[in-house]
Coordinates of C-alpha atoms in Angstrom, one line a residue:
X1 CA 104.7 132.4 79.8
X2 CA 105.5 131.6 76.2
X3 CA 105.0 127.9 76.8
X4 CA 101.6 128.5 78.5
X5 CA 100.5 130.7 75.6
X6 CA 101.5 128.0 73.1
X7 CA 99.6 125.4 75.1
X8 CA 96.5 127.6 75.3
X9 CA 96.7 128.4 71.6
X10 CA 97.1 124.7 70.8
X11 CA 94.0 124.0 72.9
X12 CA 91.9 126.6 71.1
X13 CA 93.1 125.3 67.7
X14 CA 92.3 121.7 68.7
X15 CA 88.9 122.6 70.0
X16 CA 88.1 124.7 66.9
X17 CA 89.2 121.8 64.6
X18 CA 87.2 119.3 66.6
X19 CA 90.4 117.5 67.6
X20 CA 91.8 116.0 70.8
X21 CA 92.1 117.8 74.1
X22 CA 95.0 120.1 74.7
X23 CA 96.2 117.6 77.3
X24 CA 96.8 115.0 74.6
X25 CA 99.3 117.3 72.9
X26 CA 101.1 117.8 76.2
X27 CA 100.9 114.0 76.9
X28 CA 102.6 113.3 73.5
X29 CA 105.3 115.8 74.3
X30 CA 106.1 114.2 77.7
X31 CA 105.9 110.6 76.2
X32 CA 108.3 111.5 73.4
X33 CA 110.8 113.5 75.5
X34 CA 110.7 112.2 79.1
X35 CA 108.8 109.0 79.6
X36 CA 111.2 106.8 77.7
X37 CA 112.2 104.0 78.0
X38 CA 108.9 102.5 79.1
X39 CA 107.6 98.9 79.3
X40 CA 104.5 100.2 77.2
X41 CA 104.5 101.1 73.6
X42 CA 103.9 104.9 72.9
X43 CA 100.3 104.1 71.8
X44 CA 99.6 102.3 75.1
X45 CA 101.3 105.1 77.0
X46 CA 99.0 107.6 75.1
X47 CA 95.9 105.5 75.9
X48 CA 96.8 105.6 79.7
X49 CA 97.4 109.3 79.5
X50 CA 94.0 109.9 77.8
X51 CA 92.3 108.1 80.6
X52 CA 94.1 110.4 83.1
X53 CA 93.0 113.5 81.1
X54 CA 89.3 112.3 81.2
X55 CA 89.4 111.4 84.9
X56 CA 91.0 114.7 85.8
X57 CA 88.3 116.6 83.9
X58 CA 85.6 115.0 86.2
X59 CA 87.4 116.3 89.2
X60 CA 88.1 119.8 87.7
X61 CA 84.3 120.0 87.1
X62 CA 83.9 119.6 90.8
X63 CA 86.3 122.6 91.4
X64 CA 89.6 120.8 92.1
X65 CA 92.4 122.9 90.7
X66 CA 95.3 122.1 93.0
X67 CA 96.3 119.4 95.4
X68 CA 99.2 119.1 98.0
X69 CA 101.3 115.9 98.7
X70 CA 104.4 115.2 100.7
X71 CA 107.2 112.7 100.8
X72 CA 110.7 112.2 102.4
X73 CA 114.0 113.4 100.9
X74 CA 115.0 110.8 98.4
X75 CA 116.3 111.1 94.8
X76 CA 113.2 109.4 93.4
X77 CA 110.8 111.8 95.3
X78 CA 112.8 114.8 94.0
X79 CA 112.2 113.4 90.4
X80 CA 108.5 113.2 91.2
X81 CA 108.4 116.7 92.8
X82 CA 110.4 118.5 90.1
X83 CA 109.4 116.6 86.9
X84 CA 106.5 114.3 87.3
X85 CA 104.3 116.9 89.2
X86 CA 104.9 119.3 86.3
X87 CA 104.0 116.7 83.8
X88 CA 100.8 115.8 85.7
X89 CA 99.9 119.5 85.7
X90 CA 100.5 120.0 82.0
X91 CA 98.7 116.8 81.0
X92 CA 95.7 117.0 83.4
X93 CA 95.4 120.7 84.3
X94 CA 95.6 119.9 88.1
X95 CA 98.4 121.6 89.8
X96 CA 100.4 119.6 92.4
X97 CA 102.4 121.0 95.3
X98 CA 104.7 118.1 96.1
X99 CA 106.6 118.9 99.3
X100 CA 109.9 117.1 100.1
X101 CA 110.8 117.0 103.8
X102 CA 112.8 114.9 106.2
X103 CA 111.4 111.5 107.0
X104 CA 110.9 112.2 110.7
X105 CA 109.0 115.3 109.7
X106 CA 106.6 113.3 107.5
X107 CA 105.9 110.9 110.4
X108 CA 105.4 113.8 112.8
X109 CA 103.0 115.7 110.4
X110 CA 101.1 112.5 109.7
X111 CA 100.8 111.9 113.5
X112 CA 99.5 115.4 114.0
X113 CA 96.9 115.0 111.2
X114 CA 95.7 111.6 112.6
X115 CA 95.3 113.2 116.1
X116 CA 93.7 116.4 115.0
X117 CA 91.3 114.9 112.5
X118 CA 92.4 117.3 109.8
X119 CA 94.7 116.0 107.1
X120 CA 97.5 118.6 106.4
X121 CA 98.1 117.1 102.9
X122 CA 95.7 115.5 100.4
X123 CA 98.0 112.5 99.9
X124 CA 101.1 111.2 101.7
X125 CA 104.0 109.1 100.7
X126 CA 104.8 107.4 104.0
X127 CA 106.6 104.2 104.9
X128 CA 104.5 101.0 104.9
X129 CA 106.0 100.6 108.5
X130 CA 102.9 102.4 109.6
X131 CA 100.5 99.7 108.2
X132 CA 99.6 98.4 111.7
X133 CA 99.1 101.9 112.9
X134 CA 96.7 102.9 110.0
X135 CA 94.7 99.7 110.4
X136 CA 94.3 100.0 114.2
X137 CA 93.4 103.7 114.3
X138 CA 91.1 103.5 111.4
X139 CA 92.1 107.0 110.3
X140 CA 93.4 106.0 106.8
X141 CA 91.3 105.1 103.8
X142 CA 91.3 101.4 102.8
X143 CA 92.3 101.6 99.1
X144 CA 90.5 98.3 98.4
X145 CA 87.2 99.9 99.5
X146 CA 87.9 103.2 97.7
X147 CA 88.8 101.4 94.4
X148 CA 85.6 99.4 94.5
X149 CA 83.4 102.4 95.7
X150 CA 83.9 106.2 95.6
X151 CA 87.2 106.0 93.6
X152 CA 86.1 103.4 91.0
X153 CA 85.8 106.1 88.3
X154 CA 89.2 107.5 89.3
X155 CA 91.1 104.2 89.4
X156 CA 93.3 103.6 86.3
X157 CA 92.2 100.6 84.3
X158 CA 95.9 100.1 83.4
X159 CA 97.1 100.2 87.1
X160 CA 97.8 96.4 87.2
X161 CA 98.1 96.0 91.0
X162 CA 99.5 92.5 90.5
X163 CA 102.6 94.0 88.9
X164 CA 103.6 95.8 92.1
X165 CA 106.1 93.8 94.2
X166 CA 105.3 95.4 97.6
X167 CA 101.5 95.0 98.1
X168 CA 101.9 92.2 100.6
X169 CA 103.6 94.7 102.9
X170 CA 100.7 97.3 102.5
X171 CA 97.9 94.9 103.2
X172 CA 96.4 94.8 106.8
X173 CA 95.2 91.9 108.8
X174 CA 91.7 92.4 107.4
X175 CA 93.1 91.6 103.9
X176 CA 92.5 95.0 102.5
X177 CA 95.2 97.2 100.7
X178 CA 95.7 100.4 102.7
X179 CA 98.8 101.9 100.9
X180 CA 100.1 101.9 97.2
X181 CA 103.8 101.3 96.9
X182 CA 105.7 104.3 95.4
X183 CA 109.4 103.3 95.9
X184 CA 111.2 100.4 97.5
X185 CA 114.8 99.7 98.6
X186 CA 116.4 97.0 100.8
X187 CA 119.2 96.9 103.3
X188 CA 121.7 94.5 101.9
X189 CA 125.4 93.5 102.4
X190 CA 127.8 95.7 100.5
X191 CA 131.5 94.7 99.8
X192 CA 134.5 95.7 97.7
X193 CA 134.6 92.9 95.2
X194 CA 137.9 94.1 93.8
X195 CA 139.6 93.6 97.1
X196 CA 137.9 90.3 97.9
X197 CA 139.2 89.1 94.4
X198 CA 142.9 89.7 95.2
X199 CA 144.8 86.5 95.4
X200 CA 147.2 87.7 98.1
X201 CA 144.3 88.7 100.3
X202 CA 142.5 85.4 99.6
X203 CA 145.5 83.4 100.6
X204 CA 146.2 85.4 103.7
X205 CA 142.5 85.1 104.9
X206 CA 142.4 81.3 104.3
X207 CA 145.7 80.8 106.1
X208 CA 144.4 82.6 109.1
X209 CA 140.7 81.4 109.3
X210 CA 140.7 78.2 107.4
X211 CA 138.0 79.0 104.9
X212 CA 137.7 81.2 101.7
X213 CA 137.3 84.9 101.7
X214 CA 133.9 85.5 100.1
X215 CA 130.5 86.8 100.8
X216 CA 129.7 86.0 104.4
X217 CA 126.7 83.7 105.1
X218 CA 126.7 84.2 108.8
X219 CA 127.8 86.8 111.3
X220 CA 130.8 84.8 112.4
X221 CA 132.3 85.2 108.9
X222 CA 131.3 88.9 108.8
X223 CA 133.2 89.4 112.1
X224 CA 136.3 87.5 110.8
X225 CA 136.4 89.5 107.6
X226 CA 135.9 92.8 109.6
X227 CA 138.9 91.8 111.8
X228 CA 141.0 90.7 108.9
X229 CA 140.7 94.0 107.0
X230 CA 141.0 96.3 110.0
X231 CA 143.8 94.5 111.9
X232 CA 145.7 92.4 109.3
X233 CA 145.3 94.2 106.0
X234 CA 145.3 97.6 107.7
X235 CA 146.0 99.8 104.5
X236 CA 145.2 99.7 100.8
X237 CA 147.1 102.1 98.5
X238 CA 148.6 103.8 101.6
X239 CA 145.3 104.6 103.2
X240 CA 143.6 102.8 106.1
X241 CA 141.0 100.2 105.3
X242 CA 138.2 99.3 107.7
X243 CA 136.3 96.0 107.8
X244 CA 133.1 97.6 108.9
X245 CA 131.0 100.8 108.8
X246 CA 128.1 102.0 110.9
X247 CA 126.9 105.0 112.9
X248 CA 126.1 105.5 116.6
X249 CA 125.1 109.1 117.3
X250 CA 122.2 109.7 119.8
X251 CA 119.8 110.8 117.1
X252 CA 116.4 109.5 115.7
X253 CA 118.2 107.9 112.8
X254 CA 119.8 105.5 115.3
X255 CA 116.3 104.0 115.8
X256 CA 115.9 103.1 112.1
X257 CA 119.2 101.2 112.3
X258 CA 117.4 98.8 114.7
X259 CA 113.7 99.0 113.8
X260 CA 114.9 98.4 110.2
X261 CA 115.3 94.8 111.2
X262 CA 118.7 94.5 112.8
X263 CA 117.2 92.1 115.3
X264 CA 115.7 90.0 112.6
X265 CA 119.1 89.7 110.9
X266 CA 120.3 88.2 114.2
X267 CA 117.4 85.8 114.4
X268 CA 115.4 87.4 117.2
X269 CA 111.9 86.8 115.7
X270 CA 109.7 83.8 114.9
X271 CA 109.8 82.1 111.5
X272 CA 107.4 83.8 109.1
X273 CA 107.3 86.1 106.0
X274 CA 106.8 89.0 105.8
X275 CA 107.2 89.2 109.6
X276 CA 107.6 86.7 112.4
X277 CA 104.4 85.4 114.0
X278 CA 103.5 85.5 116.8
X279 CA 106.7 87.4 117.7
X280 CA 108.0 89.9 115.2
X281 CA 111.4 91.6 114.7
X282 CA 110.5 94.4 117.1
X283 CA 110.0 91.7 119.7
X284 CA 106.2 92.4 119.8
X285 CA 104.0 89.2 120.4
X286 CA 100.5 89.1 119.1
X287 CA 97.7 86.8 120.2
X288 CA 96.2 83.9 118.4
X289 CA 94.1 86.2 116.3
X290 CA 97.5 87.4 114.7
X291 CA 96.5 91.0 115.4
X292 CA 96.3 91.8 119.2
X293 CA 99.6 92.9 120.7
X294 CA 100.2 91.2 124.0
X295 CA 103.7 92.4 125.0
X296 CA 107.3 93.2 123.9
X297 CA 109.2 92.0 127.1
X298 CA 110.1 88.3 127.6
X299 CA 108.2 88.3 130.8
X300 CA 105.0 88.8 128.7
X301 CA 106.1 86.5 125.9
X302 CA 107.8 89.1 123.7
X303 CA 111.4 89.1 122.4
X304 CA 112.6 92.7 122.7
X305 CA 115.0 91.9 125.6
X306 CA 115.6 88.2 124.7
X307 CA 119.0 86.7 124.4
X308 CA 118.9 87.1 120.6
X309 CA 118.1 90.8 120.9
X310 CA 120.8 91.4 123.4
X311 CA 123.3 89.6 121.3
X312 CA 122.3 91.7 118.3
X313 CA 122.9 95.0 120.2
X314 CA 126.2 93.7 121.7
X315 CA 127.6 92.9 118.2
X316 CA 126.5 96.2 116.8
X317 CA 128.5 98.0 119.5
X318 CA 131.5 95.7 119.4
X319 CA 131.9 95.9 115.6
X320 CA 131.5 99.6 115.5
X321 CA 134.1 100.2 118.1
X322 CA 136.6 97.6 116.9
X323 CA 136.3 97.6 113.1
X324 CA 134.8 100.9 111.9
X325 CA 136.5 104.3 111.5
X326 CA 136.5 106.0 115.0
X327 CA 134.3 108.8 113.8
X328 CA 131.4 106.3 113.2
X329 CA 130.2 106.4 116.8
X330 CA 129.5 110.2 116.4
X331 CA 127.7 109.9 113.0
X332 CA 124.1 110.0 112.0
X333 CA 122.5 107.9 109.3
X334 CA 123.0 110.8 106.8
X335 CA 126.6 111.3 107.7
X336 CA 127.6 107.6 107.5
X337 CA 125.7 106.9 104.3
X338 CA 128.4 108.3 101.8
X339 CA 131.4 107.0 103.7
X340 CA 131.8 103.7 101.8
X341 CA 131.9 105.6 98.5
X342 CA 135.1 107.2 99.7
X343 CA 137.0 104.0 99.2
X344 CA 138.2 103.0 102.7
X345 CA 135.5 100.5 103.7
X346 CA 135.9 96.9 102.8
X347 CA 132.4 95.7 103.6
X348 CA 129.2 96.9 105.3
X349 CA 126.7 94.5 106.7
X350 CA 123.7 96.9 106.5
X351 CA 123.6 99.1 103.5
X352 CA 120.6 100.6 101.8
X353 CA 120.2 100.1 98.1
X354 CA 118.8 103.7 97.9
X355 CA 122.5 104.7 97.9
X356 CA 123.1 102.8 94.6
X357 CA 122.8 105.8 92.3
X358 CA 125.2 107.9 94.5
X359 CA 127.6 104.9 94.7
X360 CA 128.0 104.7 90.8
X361 CA 129.0 108.3 90.1
X362 CA 132.0 108.5 87.7
X363 CA 135.3 109.5 89.4
X364 CA 134.5 107.9 92.8
X365 CA 137.3 105.7 94.4
X366 CA 134.8 102.8 94.3
X367 CA 134.0 103.1 90.6
X368 CA 136.2 101.8 87.7
X369 CA 137.3 104.0 84.8
X370 CA 134.7 102.4 82.6
X371 CA 132.0 103.4 85.0
X372 CA 131.4 99.9 86.4
X373 CA 131.4 99.5 90.2
X374 CA 134.3 98.0 92.2
X375 CA 131.7 96.9 94.8
X376 CA 128.8 94.5 94.8
X377 CA 125.7 93.9 97.0
X378 CA 124.5 90.6 98.3
X379 CA 122.0 89.2 100.9
X380 CA 123.1 90.2 104.4
X381 CA 124.6 87.4 106.6
X382 CA 122.4 85.8 109.3
X383 CA 123.1 85.8 113.1
X384 CA 123.3 82.5 115.1
X385 CA 119.7 82.6 116.1
X386 CA 118.4 82.9 112.5
X387 CA 116.5 80.0 111.1
X388 CA 115.3 79.1 107.6
X389 CA 112.0 80.8 106.8
X390 CA 112.7 83.9 108.8
X391 CA 112.7 87.5 107.6
X392 CA 116.2 88.2 106.3
X393 CA 116.3 91.9 106.7
X394 CA 114.5 95.2 106.0
X395 CA 113.0 96.6 102.9
X396 CA 111.6 100.2 102.8
X397 CA 108.4 100.7 101.0
X398 CA 107.4 104.3 100.7
X399 CA 103.7 104.2 99.9
X400 CA 100.8 106.4 99.0
X401 CA 98.5 106.9 102.0
X402 CA 95.2 108.9 102.3
X403 CA 93.5 110.0 105.5
X404 CA 89.7 109.9 106.0
X405 CA 89.9 113.5 107.2
X406 CA 91.1 114.8 103.8
X407 CA 88.7 116.7 101.5
X408 CA 87.2 113.9 99.4
X409 CA 87.5 115.5 96.0
X410 CA 91.1 116.6 96.5
X411 CA 92.0 113.1 98.0
X412 CA 90.5 111.6 94.7
X413 CA 92.7 113.9 92.8
X414 CA 95.8 113.0 94.9
X415 CA 94.9 109.3 94.2
X416 CA 95.0 110.2 90.5
X417 CA 98.5 111.8 91.0
X418 CA 99.6 108.7 93.0
X419 CA 98.6 106.4 90.2
X420 CA 100.3 108.7 87.6
X421 CA 103.7 108.6 89.3
X422 CA 103.5 104.8 89.7
X423 CA 101.9 104.1 86.3
X424 CA 103.6 101.9 83.7
X425 CA 103.8 105.0 81.4
X426 CA 106.4 106.6 83.8
X427 CA 107.6 103.9 86.2
X428 CA 110.5 102.5 84.2
X429 CA 112.0 106.0 83.7
X430 CA 111.4 106.7 87.4
X431 CA 113.1 103.3 88.3
X432 CA 116.2 104.3 86.2
X433 CA 116.3 107.7 88.0
X434 CA 115.9 106.5 91.5
X435 CA 116.7 102.7 91.4
X436 CA 113.8 102.1 93.9
X437 CA 111.7 99.5 92.1
X438 CA 108.0 98.9 92.6
X439 CA 107.0 96.9 89.4
X440 CA 108.1 93.5 88.4
X441 CA 107.7 94.6 84.7
X442 CA 110.3 97.3 85.2
X443 CA 112.8 95.0 87.0
X444 CA 112.5 92.5 84.1
X445 CA 112.6 95.1 81.4
X446 CA 115.1 95.0 78.4
X447 CA 116.7 98.2 79.8
X448 CA 117.7 96.6 83.1
X449 CA 118.7 93.3 81.4
X450 CA 121.2 95.3 79.2
X451 CA 122.5 97.5 82.0
X452 CA 122.5 95.1 85.0
X453 CA 126.3 95.1 85.3
X454 CA 126.2 98.9 86.2
X455 CA 124.3 98.2 89.5
X456 CA 126.4 95.7 91.4
X457 CA 123.9 92.9 91.9
X458 CA 120.8 95.1 92.5
X459 CA 118.9 93.8 89.4
X460 CA 119.8 90.2 90.1
X461 CA 118.6 90.6 93.7
X462 CA 115.3 92.1 92.6
X463 CA 114.7 89.5 90.0
X464 CA 115.4 86.7 92.5
X465 CA 112.9 85.1 95.0
X466 CA 115.2 86.5 97.7
X467 CA 113.5 89.9 97.5
X468 CA 110.4 88.8 99.4
X469 CA 112.5 87.9 102.5
X470 CA 113.4 91.6 102.9
X471 CA 110.4 93.1 104.5
X472 CA 109.2 96.3 106.2
X473 CA 107.9 96.7 109.7
X474 CA 104.8 94.6 110.0
X475 CA 101.3 94.7 111.4
X476 CA 102.3 93.7 115.0
X477 CA 103.4 97.3 115.7
X478 CA 100.3 99.1 116.9
X479 CA 101.6 102.7 116.8
X480 CA 104.8 103.2 114.9
X481 CA 105.5 106.9 115.7
X482 CA 105.1 106.3 119.5
X483 CA 107.1 103.1 119.7
X484 CA 109.8 104.0 117.2
X485 CA 111.1 106.9 119.2
X486 CA 111.8 104.6 122.2
X487 CA 114.6 102.7 120.2
X488 CA 117.2 105.3 119.6
X489 CA 117.2 106.7 123.2
X490 CA 117.8 103.2 124.7
X491 CA 120.3 102.0 122.1
X492 CA 122.3 105.3 122.5
X493 CA 122.8 104.5 126.2
X494 CA 124.3 101.2 125.3
X495 CA 126.6 102.9 122.8
X496 CA 127.9 105.3 125.4
X497 CA 128.3 102.6 128.0
X498 CA 125.8 104.2 130.4
X499 CA 123.9 100.9 130.2
X500 CA 124.9 97.3 129.3
X501 CA 123.1 95.9 126.3
X502 CA 120.9 93.8 128.5
X503 CA 119.9 96.8 130.6
X504 CA 119.2 98.8 127.5
X505 CA 116.9 96.2 126.0
X506 CA 115.2 95.6 129.3
X507 CA 114.4 99.3 129.4
X508 CA 113.2 99.3 125.9
X509 CA 111.0 96.3 126.3
X510 CA 109.5 97.8 129.5
X511 CA 108.8 101.1 127.9
X512 CA 107.2 99.5 124.8
X513 CA 104.9 97.6 127.1
X514 CA 104.1 100.9 128.9
X515 CA 103.1 102.6 125.6
X516 CA 101.0 99.6 124.6
X517 CA 99.3 99.6 128.0
X518 CA 98.3 103.3 127.4
X519 CA 97.0 102.3 124.0
X520 CA 95.0 99.4 125.6
X521 CA 93.4 101.9 128.0
X522 CA 92.7 104.5 125.3
X523 CA 91.2 101.9 122.9
X524 CA 91.7 101.7 119.1
X525 CA 89.3 101.1 116.3
X526 CA 90.8 97.6 115.6
X527 CA 93.0 95.2 117.5
X528 CA 94.1 97.4 120.4
X529 CA 96.8 95.9 122.6
X530 CA 95.8 93.6 125.5
X531 CA 98.9 92.9 127.5
X532 CA 99.7 89.5 128.9
X533 CA 100.3 89.5 132.7
X534 CA 104.1 89.6 133.6
X535 CA 105.4 86.2 134.5
X536 CA 108.7 84.2 134.8
X537 CA 110.7 84.9 131.6
X538 CA 112.0 81.3 131.7
X539 CA 108.5 80.1 131.1
X540 CA 108.6 81.7 127.6
X541 CA 112.2 81.2 126.6
X542 CA 112.4 78.2 124.2
X543 CA 114.5 76.4 121.5
X544 CA 111.3 75.8 119.4
X545 CA 110.0 79.4 119.0
X546 CA 110.6 83.0 119.9
X547 CA 111.6 84.3 122.4
X548 CA 114.6 82.0 121.8
X549 CA 116.7 80.8 124.8
X550 CA 120.4 81.7 124.9
X551 CA 122.7 79.6 122.7
X552 CA 125.6 77.9 124.3
X553 CA 127.7 79.0 121.3
X554 CA 126.9 82.3 119.7
X555 CA 129.9 82.2 117.4
X556 CA 129.7 79.0 115.1
X557 CA 132.3 78.6 112.4
X558 CA 132.4 81.3 109.7
X559 CA 130.8 80.4 106.3
X560 CA 131.2 82.3 103.0
X561 CA 130.0 81.8 99.4
X562 CA 131.6 82.9 96.2
X563 CA 129.7 85.8 94.7
X564 CA 129.4 84.2 91.3
X565 CA 127.8 81.2 92.9
X566 CA 125.3 83.4 94.6
X567 CA 124.4 85.2 91.4
X568 CA 123.8 82.0 89.6
X569 CA 121.5 80.8 92.4
X570 CA 119.5 84.0 92.0
X571 CA 119.3 83.5 88.2
X572 CA 118.2 80.0 88.8
X573 CA 115.3 81.2 91.0
X574 CA 116.8 80.3 94.4
X575 CA 117.1 82.5 97.4
X576 CA 120.7 81.7 97.8

């Protein structure tokens, strides 16, 4: 109450003296005490905040006093909800109710809003994985159109879209931007650099496998290292050590494990960045227009039940059962995430960089006494079907999305808030808090140059050209919510042994085609599916393009690289 009284008194005093808005005093307070460091000078930060104050005044004049937004549960979104929403209210006078809910609930509420034609929230932070959905249904506002039209006066002149590293993932086949990136993280390989550096373990590994213990470049080497730590090393400091970590419980999060590009890491898709064309990492083929889905099963030209996809599922199950702690098969994504920090995992092929902050806490078994990590991250190894120029793995891009059914004035205010929480004024501090980068200027800032050694390779990865080969779900997927739920149910049956990997992927492919057939019948605003007729799968299997025919040898010789060599390649501007 006292703070509000002081703010009001200051506003009256400023107005009486003919000085700046009250919002400027608040902006100065936030710039001095919270929004540091920044890639902007304090004067430039203030100039940007003055623009926000003036734009907000136009919306307040239209009666906008409060907006509601939503995002999933991540450290970076908690910072927005608790700190940045408060700052926005104090600086602009528009109150923000920023809800934090589970990712699955965000998707469900978004789906409900799209179907009912009534947006539950004024603005949404939702994965760019829905880009193909938004474009086809025509229920989301195209930001390109809004910025050039109704939102022109509410679009920050300091926004600098070219500075965002994820806009290629939020652009639809029509070339328009539909979503504004708010946070990004990739799934990378994680390993205990301290163990890999031990001479006794290096010698033992080389004697057995004939090559150096290092960062695996292919799945063969990953498998050898997994076997080595689990079966040969067995214990470190009296505790069991495992060469792999994963999760396998029948739960929606099991689907993310696969739709978050597990098949692409194996090499199931066609060559192409950000996603394979015409066949993407979900196994969905599109027609020559690069937009119309024509099938997921091999019998229709898709790749969801192709040899590469079956291989990927087989390895996932084998490795989890042979080389991970026995509890892993009963764990969800959330339960498995913290396990490597407990010190008994030697490597993990699929680790989200969103866990970086939690993995650097003082006192953890994987953190040195000086606060530096004992672990490092690197590009994930590639499966035997993978070829140069393919997507390397997944990158999550949580992005601001606005539905056409939202109240126009409140949606414009939510757009203002979206730009505020991604603005150069606040984004470096937000990046330090959540380590989920969206701006090139933040990644290359002096702060991260000085502190790169705290983050185990994260900064080097995001400064390298490698980062564009880790990409979200692409535009081939016509309805993300409907199709995503098919994955976990089918994969779980292979984990329990109820179905073979081939049977599970056959079922998945068939069910995906059934959903797309329903979408075809129902129609969509743009690029509805138009399924190819079923044919002989052998007509489609090829060694030139996806779906790829079965390899005679799915386990070539293992290959590794020294981590320092990899870092130097990144610093020199190479992928690896």
